[in-house]
Coordinates of C-alpha atoms in Angstrom, one line a residue:
X24 CA -26.3 -36.1 -36.1
X25 CA -28.2 -33.7 -38.3
X26 CA -27.5 -30.1 -37.5
X27 CA -31.1 -29.4 -36.3
X28 CA -30.9 -32.2 -33.8
X29 CA -27.5 -31.1 -32.5
X30 CA -28.8 -27.5 -32.1
X31 CA -31.9 -28.7 -30.3
X32 CA -29.8 -30.9 -28.0
X33 CA -27.6 -27.9 -27.1
X34 CA -30.7 -25.8 -26.3
X35 CA -32.1 -28.5 -24.1
X36 CA -28.8 -28.8 -22.2
X37 CA -28.6 -25.0 -21.7
X38 CA -32.2 -25.0 -20.4
X39 CA -31.5 -27.9 -18.1
X40 CA -28.5 -26.1 -16.6
X41 CA -30.5 -22.9 -16.2
X42 CA -33.2 -24.7 -14.4
X43 CA -30.7 -26.5 -12.1
X44 CA -29.0 -23.1 -11.4
X45 CA -32.4 -21.5 -10.6
X46 CA -32.9 -24.1 -7.8
X47 CA -29.7 -22.9 -6.1
X48 CA -29.3 -19.2 -7.0
X49 CA -31.4 -16.2 -7.6
X50 CA -29.8 -13.5 -9.8
X51 CA -30.5 -10.0 -8.4
X52 CA -29.5 -8.3 -11.7
X53 CA -27.4 -5.4 -10.3
X54 CA -26.8 -2.7 -13.0
X55 CA -23.1 -2.6 -12.0
X56 CA -20.7 -5.3 -13.0
X57 CA -17.5 -4.6 -11.2
X58 CA -18.6 -5.1 -7.5
X59 CA -15.8 -5.2 -5.0
X60 CA -17.6 -5.0 -1.6
X61 CA -20.9 -5.8 0.0
X62 CA -22.8 -5.7 3.3
X63 CA -26.3 -6.1 4.6
X64 CA -27.9 -3.4 6.7
X65 CA -30.1 -3.6 9.8
X66 CA -33.4 -3.7 7.8
X67 CA -32.4 -6.3 5.3
X68 CA -31.2 -4.2 2.3
X69 CA -28.1 -5.3 0.4
X70 CA -25.4 -2.7 -0.3
X71 CA -22.9 -3.2 -3.1
X72 CA -19.7 -1.1 -3.6
X73 CA -18.4 -0.9 -7.1
X74 CA -15.5 0.3 -9.2
X75 CA -16.3 3.6 -11.0
X76 CA -20.1 3.3 -10.4
X77 CA -20.5 4.3 -6.8
X78 CA -22.7 2.4 -4.3
X79 CA -25.9 0.5 -5.0
X80 CA -28.7 -0.4 -2.6
X81 CA -31.0 -3.4 -3.2
X82 CA -34.4 -3.3 -1.5
X83 CA -36.1 -6.7 -1.9
X84 CA -39.5 -5.4 -0.8
X85 CA -39.6 -2.7 -3.5
X86 CA -41.2 -3.1 -6.9
X87 CA -39.3 -5.0 -9.5
X88 CA -38.1 -2.0 -11.5
X89 CA -37.0 0.1 -8.5
X90 CA -35.2 -2.4 -6.2
X91 CA -31.7 -1.1 -7.1
X92 CA -30.8 2.5 -6.3
X93 CA -27.5 4.1 -7.2
X94 CA -25.5 6.6 -5.2
X95 CA -22.5 8.5 -6.7
X96 CA -20.4 11.6 -6.0
X97 CA -23.4 13.7 -7.0
X98 CA -25.1 12.3 -3.9
X99 CA -22.2 13.0 -1.6
X100 CA -19.8 10.1 -2.0
X101 CA -16.1 11.0 -1.8
X102 CA -15.5 9.1 -5.1
X103 CA -17.2 6.4 -7.1
X104 CA -15.0 3.5 -6.0
X105 CA -16.2 1.8 -2.8
X106 CA -13.8 -0.9 -1.8
X107 CA -15.2 -1.5 1.7
X108 CA -18.7 -1.5 3.1
X109 CA -20.1 -2.0 6.6
X110 CA -23.2 -1.2 8.6
X111 CA -22.8 0.0 12.2
X112 CA -25.2 -0.5 15.1
X113 CA -27.0 2.7 14.3
X114 CA -27.8 1.5 10.8
X115 CA -25.4 3.9 9.1
X116 CA -23.5 2.6 6.0
X117 CA -19.8 3.3 5.9
X118 CA -18.3 3.2 2.4
X119 CA -14.5 3.1 2.2
X120 CA -13.3 5.1 -0.8
X121 CA -10.3 4.8 -3.2
X122 CA -9.0 8.3 -2.8
X123 CA -11.1 10.3 -0.3
X124 CA -11.4 8.4 3.0
X125 CA -14.8 7.2 4.0
X126 CA -18.4 8.2 3.2
X127 CA -21.3 7.7 5.6
X128 CA -25.0 7.3 4.8
X129 CA -27.3 8.0 7.7
X130 CA -30.6 6.9 6.0
X131 CA -31.2 10.3 4.3
X132 CA -27.9 11.6 2.9
X133 CA -24.2 10.9 2.4
X134 CA -21.4 12.7 4.2
X135 CA -17.7 12.4 3.1
X136 CA -14.9 12.2 5.7
X137 CA -11.6 12.8 3.9
X138 CA -8.1 12.4 5.1
X139 CA -7.4 14.1 8.5
X140 CA -4.6 16.1 6.9
X141 CA -6.6 17.1 3.8
X142 CA -6.8 21.0 3.5
X143 CA -10.0 21.0 1.3
X144 CA -12.7 23.4 2.4
X145 CA -16.1 22.3 3.5
X146 CA -14.9 18.7 4.0
X147 CA -15.0 17.0 7.4
X148 CA -11.8 15.1 8.4
X149 CA -11.9 11.4 9.4
X150 CA -9.5 8.6 8.5
X151 CA -5.7 8.8 8.5
X152 CA -5.3 7.3 5.0
X153 CA -7.1 8.2 1.8
X154 CA -7.5 4.6 0.6
X155 CA -9.7 2.3 2.7
X156 CA -9.1 -1.4 2.3
X157 CA -11.4 -2.9 4.9
X158 CA -13.9 -2.1 7.7
X159 CA -15.4 -3.8 10.7
X160 CA -17.6 -3.0 13.7
X161 CA -16.7 -3.9 17.2
X162 CA -19.6 -6.1 18.5
X163 CA -19.0 -4.9 22.1
X164 CA -19.2 -1.1 21.8
X165 CA -20.1 -0.5 18.2
X166 CA -16.9 1.3 17.3
X167 CA -16.2 1.4 13.6
X168 CA -12.7 0.4 12.5
X169 CA -11.1 1.1 9.1
X170 CA -7.9 -0.3 7.5
X171 CA -6.4 2.5 5.4
X172 CA -3.3 3.1 3.4
X173 CA -1.6 4.9 6.4
X174 CA -2.7 2.8 9.3
X175 CA -5.8 1.8 11.3
X176 CA -8.6 4.3 12.1
X177 CA -11.1 3.9 14.9
X178 CA -14.3 5.9 15.3
X179 CA -15.5 5.7 18.9
X180 CA -19.3 6.0 19.1
X181 CA -19.2 6.8 22.8
X182 CA -17.6 10.3 22.5
X183 CA -17.6 10.6 18.6
X184 CA -13.8 10.8 18.4
X185 CA -11.3 9.5 15.9
X186 CA -8.2 7.5 16.9
X187 CA -5.3 6.2 14.8
X188 CA -3.0 3.2 15.1
X189 CA 0.2 2.9 13.1
X190 CA 3.6 1.3 13.3
X191 CA 4.3 3.8 16.1
X192 CA 1.7 1.9 18.1
X193 CA 3.3 -1.5 17.5
X194 CA 1.6 -2.6 14.2
X195 CA 3.9 -4.5 11.9
X196 CA 2.7 -2.4 8.9
X197 CA 0.5 0.6 8.1
X198 CA -1.2 -1.3 5.2
X199 CA -3.9 -3.8 6.1
X200 CA -6.4 -5.6 4.0
X201 CA -8.8 -7.1 6.5
X202 CA -10.3 -6.6 9.9
X203 CA -12.3 -9.1 12.1
X204 CA -13.5 -9.0 15.7
X205 CA -14.1 -11.8 18.2
X206 CA -17.1 -12.0 20.4
X207 CA -15.4 -10.0 23.3
X208 CA -13.8 -7.3 21.1
X209 CA -10.5 -9.1 20.3
X210 CA -9.3 -7.5 17.0
X211 CA -7.5 -9.4 14.2
X212 CA -5.8 -7.3 11.6
X213 CA -4.7 -8.9 8.3
X214 CA -1.9 -6.9 6.8
X215 CA -0.9 -6.8 3.1
X216 CA 2.6 -8.2 3.5
X217 CA 3.3 -8.6 7.3
X218 CA 1.0 -11.3 8.6
X219 CA -1.6 -10.9 11.3
X220 CA -1.7 -8.5 14.3
X221 CA -3.9 -9.2 17.3
X222 CA -4.9 -7.0 20.2
X223 CA -7.7 -6.8 22.8
X224 CA -9.9 -4.2 24.4
X225 CA -8.2 -4.9 27.8
X226 CA -5.0 -3.8 26.3
X227 CA -6.8 -0.7 24.8
X228 CA -5.4 -1.9 21.4
X229 CA -2.0 -0.6 22.4
X230 CA -0.1 -3.9 22.5
X231 CA -0.1 -6.1 19.4
X232 CA 0.9 -9.7 19.0
X233 CA 2.3 -10.3 15.6
X234 CA 1.9 -13.6 13.7
X235 CA 4.1 -13.9 10.6
X236 CA 4.3 -16.6 8.0
X237 CA 7.3 -17.7 6.0
X238 CA 8.9 -15.4 3.4
X239 CA 9.3 -18.4 1.1
X240 CA 6.3 -20.4 -0.1
X241 CA 5.9 -23.6 1.8
X242 CA 6.1 -26.7 -0.3
X243 CA 4.0 -29.0 1.9
X244 CA 0.2 -29.3 1.4
X245 CA -0.4 -28.6 5.1
X246 CA 1.5 -27.5 8.2
X247 CA 1.8 -25.3 11.2
X248 CA 1.7 -21.5 11.2
X249 CA 0.6 -19.2 8.4
X250 CA 1.2 -20.2 4.7
X251 CA 1.8 -16.6 3.7
X252 CA 2.2 -13.0 5.1
X253 CA -0.3 -11.7 2.5
X254 CA -3.7 -11.8 4.2
X255 CA -6.7 -11.2 2.0
X256 CA -9.6 -11.8 4.4
X257 CA -10.3 -12.8 8.0
X258 CA -13.3 -14.5 9.7
X259 CA -14.1 -15.2 13.4
X260 CA -16.6 -18.0 13.5
X261 CA -19.4 -18.5 16.0
X262 CA -17.3 -21.1 18.0
X263 CA -14.3 -18.7 18.2
X264 CA -12.3 -20.3 15.4
X265 CA -10.3 -17.7 13.5
X266 CA -10.0 -18.3 9.7
X267 CA -7.5 -16.4 7.5
X268 CA -7.6 -16.4 3.7
X269 CA -4.3 -15.7 2.1
X270 CA -2.7 -15.9 -1.3
X271 CA -1.1 -19.2 -0.3
X272 CA -4.0 -21.1 1.2
X273 CA -6.3 -21.3 4.2
X274 CA -5.2 -21.0 7.9
X275 CA -7.1 -21.8 11.1
X276 CA -6.6 -21.0 14.8
X277 CA -8.7 -22.4 17.6
X278 CA -7.0 -20.7 20.5
X279 CA -7.5 -17.0 19.6
X280 CA -4.5 -16.8 17.3
X281 CA -1.8 -18.3 19.5
X282 CA -1.2 -21.2 17.1
X283 CA -2.2 -21.8 13.5
X284 CA -2.5 -24.6 11.0
X285 CA -2.7 -24.1 7.2
X286 CA -4.0 -25.9 4.1
X287 CA -2.6 -25.1 0.7
X288 CA -4.8 -25.0 -2.4
X289 CA -4.9 -27.8 -5.0
X290 CA -2.9 -25.6 -7.3
X291 CA 0.1 -25.5 -4.9
X292 CA 1.7 -28.4 -6.9
X293 CA 1.9 -26.3 -10.1
X294 CA 3.4 -23.4 -8.0
X295 CA 6.1 -25.5 -6.5
X296 CA 7.0 -27.0 -9.8
X297 CA 7.2 -23.5 -11.2
X298 CA 9.8 -22.3 -8.6
X299 CA 13.1 -21.1 -9.8
X300 CA 14.7 -24.0 -7.8
X301 CA 12.3 -26.8 -7.0
X302 CA 13.6 -28.8 -4.0
X303 CA 15.2 -32.0 -5.3
X304 CA 13.5 -34.4 -2.8
X305 CA 10.1 -32.7 -3.2
X306 CA 7.1 -35.0 -4.0
X307 CA 3.5 -33.8 -4.6
X308 CA 0.7 -34.9 -2.3
X309 CA -1.0 -38.1 -3.2
X310 CA -4.5 -37.8 -4.9
X311 CA -6.3 -38.7 -1.6
X312 CA -4.7 -35.7 0.2
X313 CA -4.8 -33.4 -2.8
X314 CA -8.6 -33.8 -3.4
X315 CA -9.3 -32.8 0.2
X316 CA -7.4 -29.5 0.0
X317 CA -9.1 -26.1 -0.8
X318 CA -9.7 -25.6 -4.6
X319 CA -7.2 -22.8 -4.9
X320 CA -4.4 -21.0 -3.0
X321 CA -5.8 -17.5 -3.6
X322 CA -8.8 -16.8 -1.3
X323 CA -10.8 -13.6 -1.8
X324 CA -13.6 -13.9 0.8
X325 CA -14.8 -15.9 3.8
X326 CA -18.2 -16.4 5.4
X327 CA -20.0 -18.6 7.9
X328 CA -23.6 -19.9 7.6
X329 CA -25.4 -21.6 10.5
X330 CA -28.3 -23.8 9.4
X331 CA -30.5 -26.3 11.2
X332 CA -31.0 -29.6 9.4
X333 CA -34.6 -30.7 9.0
X334 CA -34.2 -34.4 10.0
X335 CA -32.2 -34.2 13.2
X336 CA -32.6 -30.5 14.2
X337 CA -28.8 -30.1 14.5
X338 CA -27.1 -26.8 13.8
X339 CA -24.4 -27.2 11.1
X340 CA -21.7 -24.6 10.6
X341 CA -21.1 -24.0 6.9
X342 CA -17.8 -22.3 5.9
X343 CA -17.9 -20.4 2.6
X344 CA -14.6 -20.0 0.9
X345 CA -14.4 -17.8 -2.3
X346 CA -11.6 -17.9 -4.8
X347 CA -10.1 -15.8 -7.5
X348 CA -10.5 -18.4 -10.3
X349 CA -12.3 -21.4 -8.8
X350 CA -15.6 -19.9 -7.8
X351 CA -16.7 -20.8 -4.3
X352 CA -16.7 -23.8 -2.0
X353 CA -19.1 -24.7 0.9
X354 CA -17.6 -26.9 3.6
X355 CA -19.8 -28.5 6.3
X356 CA -17.6 -28.4 9.3
X357 CA -19.6 -31.1 11.1
X358 CA -19.6 -33.7 8.4
X359 CA -16.7 -32.6 6.3
X360 CA -18.8 -32.7 3.1
X361 CA -18.1 -30.1 0.4
X362 CA -19.9 -28.4 -2.4
X363 CA -17.8 -26.8 -5.1
X364 CA -19.4 -24.6 -7.6
X365 CA -16.9 -25.4 -10.4
X366 CA -18.0 -29.0 -10.2
X367 CA -21.6 -28.2 -10.8
X368 CA -22.5 -27.9 -14.6
X369 CA -25.1 -25.3 -13.9
X370 CA -22.6 -23.0 -12.1
X371 CA -19.2 -23.7 -13.5
X372 CA -19.5 -21.6 -16.6
X373 CA -20.6 -18.5 -14.7
X374 CA -18.1 -18.8 -11.8
X375 CA -14.6 -17.5 -11.6
X376 CA -13.5 -14.5 -9.5
X377 CA -15.7 -14.1 -6.4
X378 CA -15.1 -10.5 -5.3
X379 CA -17.5 -10.1 -2.3
X380 CA -19.6 -12.3 0.0
X381 CA -22.2 -11.6 2.7
X382 CA -22.9 -14.6 4.8
X383 CA -23.9 -14.8 8.5
X384 CA -26.7 -15.9 10.8
X385 CA -29.6 -17.7 9.1
X386 CA -30.2 -15.2 6.2
X387 CA -29.5 -16.2 2.7
X388 CA -25.9 -15.7 1.6
X389 CA -25.2 -13.1 -1.1
X390 CA -22.1 -13.1 -3.3
X391 CA -20.8 -11.1 -6.2
X392 CA -18.8 -12.2 -9.2
X393 CA -16.3 -9.6 -10.4
X394 CA -17.5 -8.6 -13.9
X395 CA -20.6 -10.7 -13.4
X396 CA -23.7 -10.5 -11.2
X397 CA -25.0 -10.4 -7.6
X398 CA -26.5 -13.7 -6.5
X399 CA -28.7 -14.7 -3.6
X400 CA -28.7 -18.4 -2.6
X401 CA -31.7 -20.6 -2.1
X402 CA -29.8 -23.2 -0.3
X403 CA -31.2 -21.8 3.0
X404 CA -34.5 -20.2 3.8
X405 CA -34.5 -16.5 4.3
X406 CA -35.1 -15.5 7.9
X407 CA -35.7 -12.2 9.6
X408 CA -36.4 -8.9 7.8
X409 CA -36.7 -8.7 4.1
X410 CA -35.8 -5.2 3.2
X411 CA -37.2 -1.8 4.1
X412 CA -36.5 1.9 4.6
X413 CA -33.4 3.0 6.5
X414 CA -34.2 5.2 9.5
X415 CA -32.4 8.5 9.7
X416 CA -29.4 8.4 12.1
X417 CA -27.1 11.1 13.4
X418 CA -24.0 11.7 11.3
X419 CA -20.6 11.0 12.8
X420 CA -18.6 14.0 14.0
X421 CA -15.5 15.1 12.1
X422 CA -12.0 14.3 13.3
X423 CA -9.9 16.9 15.1
X424 CA -6.3 17.5 13.9
X425 CA -3.8 15.1 15.4
X426 CA -2.3 16.3 18.7
X427 CA 1.4 16.8 19.5
X428 CA 1.8 13.4 21.4
X429 CA 0.6 11.5 18.4
X430 CA 2.8 13.5 16.0
X431 CA 5.8 13.0 18.3
X432 CA 5.3 9.2 18.1
X433 CA 5.3 9.3 14.3
X434 CA 8.5 11.4 14.3
X435 CA 10.3 8.9 16.6
X436 CA 9.2 6.0 14.4
X437 CA 10.4 7.8 11.3
X438 CA 13.8 8.7 12.8
X439 CA 14.3 5.1 13.8
X440 CA 13.5 4.0 10.3
X441 CA 16.0 6.6 8.9
X442 CA 18.8 5.2 11.2
X443 CA 18.0 1.8 9.9
X444 CA 18.2 2.9 6.3
X445 CA 21.7 4.4 6.9
X446 CA 23.0 0.9 7.5
X447 CA 21.8 -0.3 4.1
X448 CA 24.4 -1.0 1.5
X449 CA 24.4 0.5 -2.0
X450 CA 22.0 -1.3 -4.3
X451 CA 19.5 -2.2 -1.5
X452 CA 15.8 -1.5 -2.1
X453 CA 13.8 0.8 0.2
X454 CA 10.0 0.5 -0.2
X455 CA 8.0 3.7 -0.7
X456 CA 4.5 4.2 0.9
X457 CA 1.6 3.9 -1.5
X458 CA 0.3 7.1 -3.0
X459 CA -3.5 7.1 -3.6
X460 CA -4.0 10.9 -3.7
X461 CA -2.4 11.7 -7.1
X462 CA -5.2 9.8 -8.9
X463 CA -3.1 8.9 -11.9
X464 CA -1.0 12.1 -12.1
X465 CA 2.0 10.6 -10.4
X466 CA 4.9 11.8 -12.5
X467 CA 7.4 13.4 -10.2
X468 CA 5.6 12.3 -7.0
X469 CA 5.2 8.5 -6.9
X470 CA 8.6 7.3 -8.2
X471 CA 10.3 10.7 -8.1
X472 CA 13.8 9.2 -7.8
X473 CA 13.8 6.8 -10.7
X474 CA 11.1 5.2 -12.8
X475 CA 11.0 2.9 -15.7
X476 CA 7.8 2.6 -17.8
X477 CA 8.3 -0.5 -19.8
X478 CA 7.5 -0.2 -23.6
X479 CA 5.8 3.2 -23.2
X480 CA 7.9 4.4 -26.1
X481 CA 7.2 1.3 -28.0
X482 CA 9.2 -0.8 -28.4
X483 CA 11.6 1.1 -26.0
X484 CA 11.3 1.8 -22.3
X485 CA 10.9 5.3 -20.9
X486 CA 13.3 6.1 -18.0
X487 CA 13.0 9.2 -15.9
X488 CA 14.4 10.6 -12.7
X489 CA 17.6 11.8 -11.0
X490 CA 20.5 10.2 -12.9
X491 CA 18.1 8.0 -14.9
X492 CA 20.8 7.4 -17.5
X493 CA 23.3 6.1 -15.0
X494 CA 21.0 3.6 -13.3
X495 CA 21.8 0.1 -14.4
X496 CA 19.0 -2.5 -14.4
X497 CA 18.6 -5.9 -15.9
X498 CA 15.6 -8.1 -16.7
X499 CA 15.8 -11.9 -17.1
X500 CA 13.5 -14.7 -18.0
X501 CA 13.0 -17.6 -15.6
X502 CA 14.2 -21.2 -16.2
X503 CA 10.7 -22.6 -16.9
X504 CA 10.1 -21.3 -20.3
X505 CA 9.5 -22.7 -23.8
X506 CA 12.6 -23.3 -26.0
X507 CA 13.9 -20.1 -27.7
X508 CA 11.5 -17.9 -25.7
X509 CA 12.5 -14.4 -24.5
X510 CA 11.1 -11.5 -22.6
X511 CA 8.4 -9.7 -24.6
X512 CA 6.7 -6.3 -24.2
X513 CA 2.9 -6.3 -24.3
X514 CA 1.6 -2.9 -25.6
X515 CA -2.1 -2.3 -24.8
X516 CA -2.4 1.0 -26.5
X517 CA -0.1 3.1 -28.7
X518 CA -2.0 6.2 -27.5
X519 CA -4.6 6.9 -24.8
X520 CA -6.1 9.8 -22.9
X521 CA -6.7 7.7 -19.8
X522 CA -4.6 9.3 -17.0
X523 CA -4.7 6.1 -14.9

C-alpha cells in the first residue's frame, strides 16, 4: 500500500482501540505512576499509595483540575512510600509506611505512629515493625490490623490499645504479606514464606492453625492444598469462600480454610520444563485443561464484584484476579465465563503488572497499573456515594512500651531458636530478619558477618566481613542454557550517588 494509506489505517486502528477501551475503562489520570496500594473511604474518595510520592486522594465530585490531592512527609506522613492503605469504620485512613510504621489521616491532618521501640522524640509509638506490608479492618469490632516486618499489630478501637502477635504467639513467621477477615471476625494471615495462619475471635487470636504448601513446586495443573507457601494476597468472598493468590497459582477453600484446592497458571508448563530436573514421566496438561487455568501463576491482587443482571435479576459474583504480567481476569463464578484483558486489543497493550485493586459491593472497580495509570471501570454502574469531604475523626492513641510478660515470651522464643541453631552443622544457612530501618546505609548492619556485592568493583566482586577472604563460595549456571553460555555480570552504573 502507499505510505499515506498505511499511516491512515494505523491511525484508524488506534482510534478504534481507544474508543473500545473508553467503553470499558475511565482513566483517572493520577499524577503518580508507581502506585502500590489503594482503598476507598467512607465517602467515596479513592486513595492511592505510591513509591516515593506519598499518598494521593481522588475526589470525583471536585472540579477537573483539583480532583487529585497529594500528601507527603511535609503533611505528616512517616515517609513517602505507602505500601498499604485501609479505611477504618471511623473514616480514618491508615497508610502503612516503608520505614516508619503507619500514618493515620483523620480528615484534617496526618499523624505518624512509628515503631514501638523507636526512641525519636515527639513521635507516637504504634506498630511493632517499621515496614508495613498489609492492613485490614475487622468487620465485627472495627479493630485495625497490620502485617509488619516484625509480626502482626492490632489497634483495638474499644480501649485504644495496641497489641502484638509474633512467633511467640504461635504464628509460623513474623513476616506476612496479606490479611483478610471473614464475616464473623475469623482472621486469615498470608505469610511471605510460611503459608497461611488462621485464628478466630473466640480464641482471642492466641491459637493459630497453620496451612502450609509444598516446598517444591507442584507439577500438576491442579490439586489439593496450597500450591506455594508464598502468599501475595487473600480474599474472603461474600459466600465465605477464601481465595489465596500465590506465586504459584490460585487456591480456594469453602470450609473456612480446613481444606484447599489449587489451580496453577497457564505458564506452569514453562516453569516445570525449566526445572533443574524435570520429572521423566511428566506430561503437560492438554489444551482443553490448560485454557481453563488462570492466565499466570503470579497473582498480585484479588477482588469480588457483585452485580445484578438486567435480564433475569440474578446476582452474579465476579472474581477479579490480577497478575504481574498478564493484566487482569474477570471470572463469573455462576456461569464460568471469563474476560481476560490481554485478549482484548483495546487493553492488551496497556496491561501488564497490576499492582493494586479496589473491588467490592456494587461500586465500580478501580485498579492501578504499576508504572501506568489508575483506571475506573464502566462494566458496572456506580452506586452509593460519589466522593466528598472527609469528616474529622479522633486520632488513635499512641502505643505504650511492651510489658514484661510480652518481652518474656519473646526471650523464650529467641532462646528456643538459639538451641535449635546449635544443632546446625557447619555450612548451614541461618536466615536473618529483614532490616528496613537502615534505609540504604546497611554496611556493617544488614549482612555484618559476610557480604558479597557482585560486580560492584567491576568486573570483580566486593567481599566484606569477618574472615571474608576465607569464605568459599561458588556460582553455577543451570542446565537449561544456550550452548557456550556462562554466568555474566550486569553492571547498571559504574558510579552512583543513590544510597539505595
